[in-house]
Amino acid sequence: MSLLLRPYRPGDCPWLARLFAETVHAVCQGDYSPEQLDAWTAGVDLERWDRSFQAHLTLVAEVAGEIAGFGDIDRGGYLDRLYIHKCFQHMGIASALCDRLEAVPAPVITTHASITARGFFEKRGYRVVKEQQVERHGILLTNYIMESRKGEMTA
């Protein structure tokens, strides 16, 4: 597999939004109800996402010229989004993205991990700070505030 990690370009935004929705519905269906998945993915504001992607360190993963995933982190160390297309799961793409994103100069990296993603982050050395219920379009979703201190991360 030839993996390319490249910087985000504004033209990527519609593709990333589609990848996000498809991934959540396919990969997270064992941990969330169809109603929860719909609420989670409903109403992506492309302008807002584009502004956020441009303000953050945002990387797009490509395999053979096809977008396989993406991730972004802000300057304070908040890992905002990390999604890998359903056809590219378990190929090391999420780890490769995290390796680069976690290199930001922040002593602590924090993320809000889904039930589905919790194990991935725990394997990287993150710990659960708090389980929480977040509301999306009137529906509650469980996720975890997780963090990792630079000296505690594993690859």
PDB file of C-alpha atoms in Angstrom:
ATOM      1  CA  MET A   1       0.000   0.000   0.000  1.00  0.00           C
ATOM      2  CA  SER A   2       1.349   3.395  -0.987  1.00  0.00           C
ATOM      3  CA  LEU A   3       0.149   5.891   1.623  1.00  0.00           C
ATOM      4  CA  LEU A   4       0.475   9.634   1.090  1.00  0.00           C
ATOM      5  CA  LEU A   5      -0.253  12.092   3.911  1.00  0.00           C
ATOM      6  CA  ARG A   6      -0.727  15.579   2.537  1.00  0.00           C
ATOM      7  CA  PRO A   7      -2.009  18.916   3.768  1.00  0.00           C
ATOM      8  CA  TYR A   8      -5.715  19.688   3.484  1.00  0.00           C
ATOM      9  CA  ARG A   9      -6.949  21.701   0.494  1.00  0.00           C
ATOM     10  CA  PRO A  10     -10.332  23.521   0.543  1.00  0.00           C
ATOM     11  CA  GLY A  11     -11.546  21.418  -2.394  1.00  0.00           C
ATOM     12  CA  ASP A  12     -11.267  18.357  -0.130  1.00  0.00           C
ATOM     13  CA  CYS A  13     -14.039  19.479   2.207  1.00  0.00           C
ATOM     14  CA  PRO A  14     -17.061  17.930   0.408  1.00  0.00           C
ATOM     15  CA  TRP A  15     -15.168  14.641   0.035  1.00  0.00           C
ATOM     16  CA  LEU A  16     -14.195  14.610   3.703  1.00  0.00           C
ATOM     17  CA  ALA A  17     -17.772  15.301   4.791  1.00  0.00           C
ATOM     18  CA  ARG A  18     -18.987  12.383   2.682  1.00  0.00           C
ATOM     19  CA  LEU A  19     -16.225  10.110   3.989  1.00  0.00           C
ATOM     20  CA  PHE A  20     -17.175  11.137   7.555  1.00  0.00           C
ATOM     21  CA  ALA A  21     -20.851  10.237   7.113  1.00  0.00           C
ATOM     22  CA  GLU A  22     -20.183   6.961   5.297  1.00  0.00           C
ATOM     23  CA  THR A  23     -17.566   5.926   7.838  1.00  0.00           C
ATOM     24  CA  VAL A  24     -19.681   6.688  10.884  1.00  0.00           C
ATOM     25  CA  HIS A  25     -22.645   4.753   9.470  1.00  0.00           C
ATOM     26  CA  ALA A  26     -20.544   1.729   8.464  1.00  0.00           C
ATOM     27  CA  VAL A  27     -17.921   1.512  11.198  1.00  0.00           C
ATOM     28  CA  CYS A  28     -19.856   2.655  14.267  1.00  0.00           C
ATOM     29  CA  GLN A  29     -23.102   0.760  13.708  1.00  0.00           C
ATOM     30  CA  GLY A  30     -22.188  -1.849  16.333  1.00  0.00           C
ATOM     31  CA  ASP A  31     -21.875   0.796  19.047  1.00  0.00           C
ATOM     32  CA  TYR A  32     -24.636   3.278  18.184  1.00  0.00           C
ATOM     33  CA  SER A  33     -28.252   2.986  17.021  1.00  0.00           C
ATOM     34  CA  PRO A  34     -29.305   4.063  13.506  1.00  0.00           C
ATOM     35  CA  GLU A  35     -31.024   7.077  15.102  1.00  0.00           C
ATOM     36  CA  GLN A  36     -27.787   8.045  16.875  1.00  0.00           C
ATOM     37  CA  LEU A  37     -25.735   7.615  13.684  1.00  0.00           C
ATOM     38  CA  ASP A  38     -28.144   9.838  11.760  1.00  0.00           C
ATOM     39  CA  ALA A  39     -27.995  12.522  14.467  1.00  0.00           C
ATOM     40  CA  TRP A  40     -24.182  12.342  14.589  1.00  0.00           C
ATOM     41  CA  THR A  41     -23.772  12.859  10.847  1.00  0.00           C
ATOM     42  CA  ALA A  42     -26.657  15.257  10.162  1.00  0.00           C
ATOM     43  CA  GLY A  43     -26.108  18.821   9.096  1.00  0.00           C
ATOM     44  CA  VAL A  44     -22.393  19.115   8.372  1.00  0.00           C
ATOM     45  CA  ASP A  45     -21.750  22.795   7.679  1.00  0.00           C
ATOM     46  CA  LEU A  46     -19.116  22.708   4.922  1.00  0.00           C
ATOM     47  CA  GLU A  47     -18.114  26.358   5.388  1.00  0.00           C
ATOM     48  CA  ARG A  48     -17.584  25.834   9.108  1.00  0.00           C
ATOM     49  CA  TRP A  49     -15.648  22.602   8.522  1.00  0.00           C
ATOM     50  CA  ASP A  50     -13.463  24.289   5.897  1.00  0.00           C
ATOM     51  CA  ARG A  51     -12.643  27.174   8.266  1.00  0.00           C
ATOM     52  CA  SER A  52     -11.824  24.697  11.017  1.00  0.00           C
ATOM     53  CA  PHE A  53      -9.675  22.534   8.731  1.00  0.00           C
ATOM     54  CA  GLN A  54      -7.756  25.603   7.565  1.00  0.00           C
ATOM     55  CA  ALA A  55      -7.197  26.840  11.141  1.00  0.00           C
ATOM     56  CA  HIS A  56      -5.949  23.421  12.311  1.00  0.00           C
ATOM     57  CA  LEU A  57      -3.166  21.141  11.192  1.00  0.00           C
ATOM     58  CA  THR A  58      -5.279  18.991   8.879  1.00  0.00           C
ATOM     59  CA  LEU A  59      -3.911  16.022   6.982  1.00  0.00           C
ATOM     60  CA  VAL A  60      -5.547  13.970   4.258  1.00  0.00           C
ATOM     61  CA  ALA A  61      -4.493  10.357   3.699  1.00  0.00           C
ATOM     62  CA  GLU A  62      -4.488   9.072   0.135  1.00  0.00           C
ATOM     63  CA  VAL A  63      -4.000   5.532  -1.118  1.00  0.00           C
ATOM     64  CA  ALA A  64      -3.443   5.217  -4.859  1.00  0.00           C
ATOM     65  CA  GLY A  65      -4.830   8.726  -5.341  1.00  0.00           C
ATOM     66  CA  GLU A  66      -8.051   7.990  -3.421  1.00  0.00           C
ATOM     67  CA  ILE A  67      -8.875   9.786  -0.171  1.00  0.00           C
ATOM     68  CA  ALA A  68      -8.727   7.108   2.513  1.00  0.00           C
ATOM     69  CA  GLY A  69      -8.989   9.231   5.648  1.00  0.00           C
ATOM     70  CA  PHE A  70      -8.269  12.500   7.383  1.00  0.00           C
ATOM     71  CA  GLY A  71      -7.503  14.013  10.745  1.00  0.00           C
ATOM     72  CA  ASP A  72      -7.033  17.426  12.301  1.00  0.00           C
ATOM     73  CA  ILE A  73      -5.631  18.901  15.484  1.00  0.00           C
ATOM     74  CA  ASP A  74      -5.574  22.450  16.799  1.00  0.00           C
ATOM     75  CA  ARG A  75      -2.569  24.321  18.193  1.00  0.00           C
ATOM     76  CA  GLY A  76      -3.622  23.572  21.763  1.00  0.00           C
ATOM     77  CA  GLY A  77      -3.450  19.818  21.222  1.00  0.00           C
ATOM     78  CA  TYR A  78      -7.148  19.042  20.686  1.00  0.00           C
ATOM     79  CA  LEU A  79      -7.404  16.186  18.166  1.00  0.00           C
ATOM     80  CA  ASP A  80     -10.736  17.169  16.644  1.00  0.00           C
ATOM     81  CA  ARG A  81     -11.488  14.639  13.895  1.00  0.00           C
ATOM     82  CA  LEU A  82      -9.963  11.327  12.807  1.00  0.00           C
ATOM     83  CA  TYR A  83     -11.870   9.262  10.263  1.00  0.00           C
ATOM     84  CA  ILE A  84     -10.725   6.434   8.025  1.00  0.00           C
ATOM     85  CA  HIS A  85     -12.949   5.261   5.162  1.00  0.00           C
ATOM     86  CA  LYS A  86     -14.651   1.924   5.766  1.00  0.00           C
ATOM     87  CA  CYS A  87     -12.657   0.320   2.930  1.00  0.00           C
ATOM     88  CA  PHE A  88      -9.320   1.361   4.480  1.00  0.00           C
ATOM     89  CA  GLN A  89      -9.802   0.283   8.096  1.00  0.00           C
ATOM     90  CA  HIS A  90      -7.052  -1.633   9.948  1.00  0.00           C
ATOM     91  CA  MET A  91      -4.312  -0.703   7.481  1.00  0.00           C
ATOM     92  CA  GLY A  92      -2.302   1.620   9.755  1.00  0.00           C
ATOM     93  CA  ILE A  93      -3.702   4.824   8.251  1.00  0.00           C
ATOM     94  CA  ALA A  94      -5.158   6.139  11.524  1.00  0.00           C
ATOM     95  CA  SER A  95      -1.862   5.451  13.277  1.00  0.00           C
ATOM     96  CA  ALA A  96       0.111   7.214  10.531  1.00  0.00           C
ATOM     97  CA  LEU A  97      -2.165  10.258  10.754  1.00  0.00           C
ATOM     98  CA  CYS A  98      -1.939  10.330  14.550  1.00  0.00           C
ATOM     99  CA  ASP A  99       1.844  10.014  14.496  1.00  0.00           C
ATOM    100  CA  ARG A 100       2.020  13.237  12.486  1.00  0.00           C
ATOM    101  CA  LEU A 101      -0.822  15.094  14.219  1.00  0.00           C
ATOM    102  CA  GLU A 102       0.403  14.302  17.730  1.00  0.00           C
ATOM    103  CA  ALA A 103       3.749  15.925  16.890  1.00  0.00           C
ATOM    104  CA  VAL A 104       2.241  19.375  17.533  1.00  0.00           C
ATOM    105  CA  PRO A 105       4.065  21.247  20.296  1.00  0.00           C
ATOM    106  CA  ALA A 106       1.485  20.633  23.025  1.00  0.00           C
ATOM    107  CA  PRO A 107       2.263  18.789  26.273  1.00  0.00           C
ATOM    108  CA  VAL A 108      -1.148  17.073  26.324  1.00  0.00           C
ATOM    109  CA  ILE A 109      -3.206  15.763  23.414  1.00  0.00           C
ATOM    110  CA  THR A 110      -6.952  15.602  24.071  1.00  0.00           C
ATOM    111  CA  THR A 111      -9.729  14.064  22.006  1.00  0.00           C
ATOM    112  CA  HIS A 112     -13.402  13.180  22.305  1.00  0.00           C
ATOM    113  CA  ALA A 113     -13.442   9.536  21.247  1.00  0.00           C
ATOM    114  CA  SER A 114     -16.474   7.551  20.219  1.00  0.00           C
ATOM    115  CA  ILE A 115     -17.211   4.176  21.769  1.00  0.00           C
ATOM    116  CA  THR A 116     -15.827   2.689  18.547  1.00  0.00           C
ATOM    117  CA  ALA A 117     -12.561   4.671  18.661  1.00  0.00           C
ATOM    118  CA  ARG A 118     -11.859   4.317  22.385  1.00  0.00           C
ATOM    119  CA  GLY A 119      -9.788   1.129  22.031  1.00  0.00           C
ATOM    120  CA  PHE A 120      -7.647   2.636  19.269  1.00  0.00           C
ATOM    121  CA  PHE A 121      -6.747   5.607  21.450  1.00  0.00           C
ATOM    122  CA  GLU A 122      -6.139   3.451  24.531  1.00  0.00           C
ATOM    123  CA  LYS A 123      -3.611   1.408  22.525  1.00  0.00           C
ATOM    124  CA  ARG A 124      -1.832   4.698  21.727  1.00  0.00           C
ATOM    125  CA  GLY A 125      -1.504   5.526  25.418  1.00  0.00           C
ATOM    126  CA  TYR A 126      -4.530   7.737  25.905  1.00  0.00           C
ATOM    127  CA  ARG A 127      -6.569   7.434  29.084  1.00  0.00           C
ATOM    128  CA  VAL A 128     -10.231   8.159  29.681  1.00  0.00           C
ATOM    129  CA  VAL A 129     -10.692  11.354  31.646  1.00  0.00           C
ATOM    130  CA  LYS A 130     -14.472  11.281  31.548  1.00  0.00           C
ATOM    131  CA  GLU A 131     -17.355   9.427  29.913  1.00  0.00           C
ATOM    132  CA  GLN A 132     -19.996  11.853  28.720  1.00  0.00           C
ATOM    133  CA  GLN A 133     -23.290  12.124  26.912  1.00  0.00           C
ATOM    134  CA  VAL A 134     -23.331  14.681  24.108  1.00  0.00           C
ATOM    135  CA  GLU A 135     -26.491  15.886  22.411  1.00  0.00           C
ATOM    136  CA  ARG A 136     -26.760  15.986  18.629  1.00  0.00           C
ATOM    137  CA  HIS A 137     -30.088  17.086  17.151  1.00  0.00           C
ATOM    138  CA  GLY A 138     -31.929  16.034  20.314  1.00  0.00           C
ATOM    139  CA  ILE A 139     -30.280  12.596  20.510  1.00  0.00           C
ATOM    140  CA  LEU A 140     -27.742  11.608  23.173  1.00  0.00           C
ATOM    141  CA  LEU A 141     -24.458   9.950  22.164  1.00  0.00           C
ATOM    142  CA  THR A 142     -21.857   8.475  24.494  1.00  0.00           C
ATOM    143  CA  ASN A 143     -18.246   9.475  23.978  1.00  0.00           C
ATOM    144  CA  TYR A 144     -15.102   9.796  26.058  1.00  0.00           C
ATOM    145  CA  ILE A 145     -12.851  12.718  26.797  1.00  0.00           C
ATOM    146  CA  MET A 146      -9.406  11.137  26.476  1.00  0.00           C
ATOM    147  CA  GLU A 147      -5.933  12.539  26.844  1.00  0.00           C
ATOM    148  CA  SER A 148      -2.353  11.563  26.456  1.00  0.00           C
ATOM    149  CA  ARG A 149       0.697  13.298  27.826  1.00  0.00           C
ATOM    150  CA  LYS A 150       3.643  13.396  25.405  1.00  0.00           C
ATOM    151  CA  GLY A 151       5.788  11.037  27.501  1.00  0.00           C
ATOM    152  CA  GLU A 152       2.965   8.482  27.790  1.00  0.00           C
ATOM    153  CA  MET A 153       2.155   7.969  24.089  1.00  0.00           C
ATOM    154  CA  THR A 154       2.978   4.770  22.263  1.00  0.00           C
ATOM    155  CA  ALA A 155       3.173   4.253  18.541  1.00  0.00           C
TER     156      ALA A 155
END
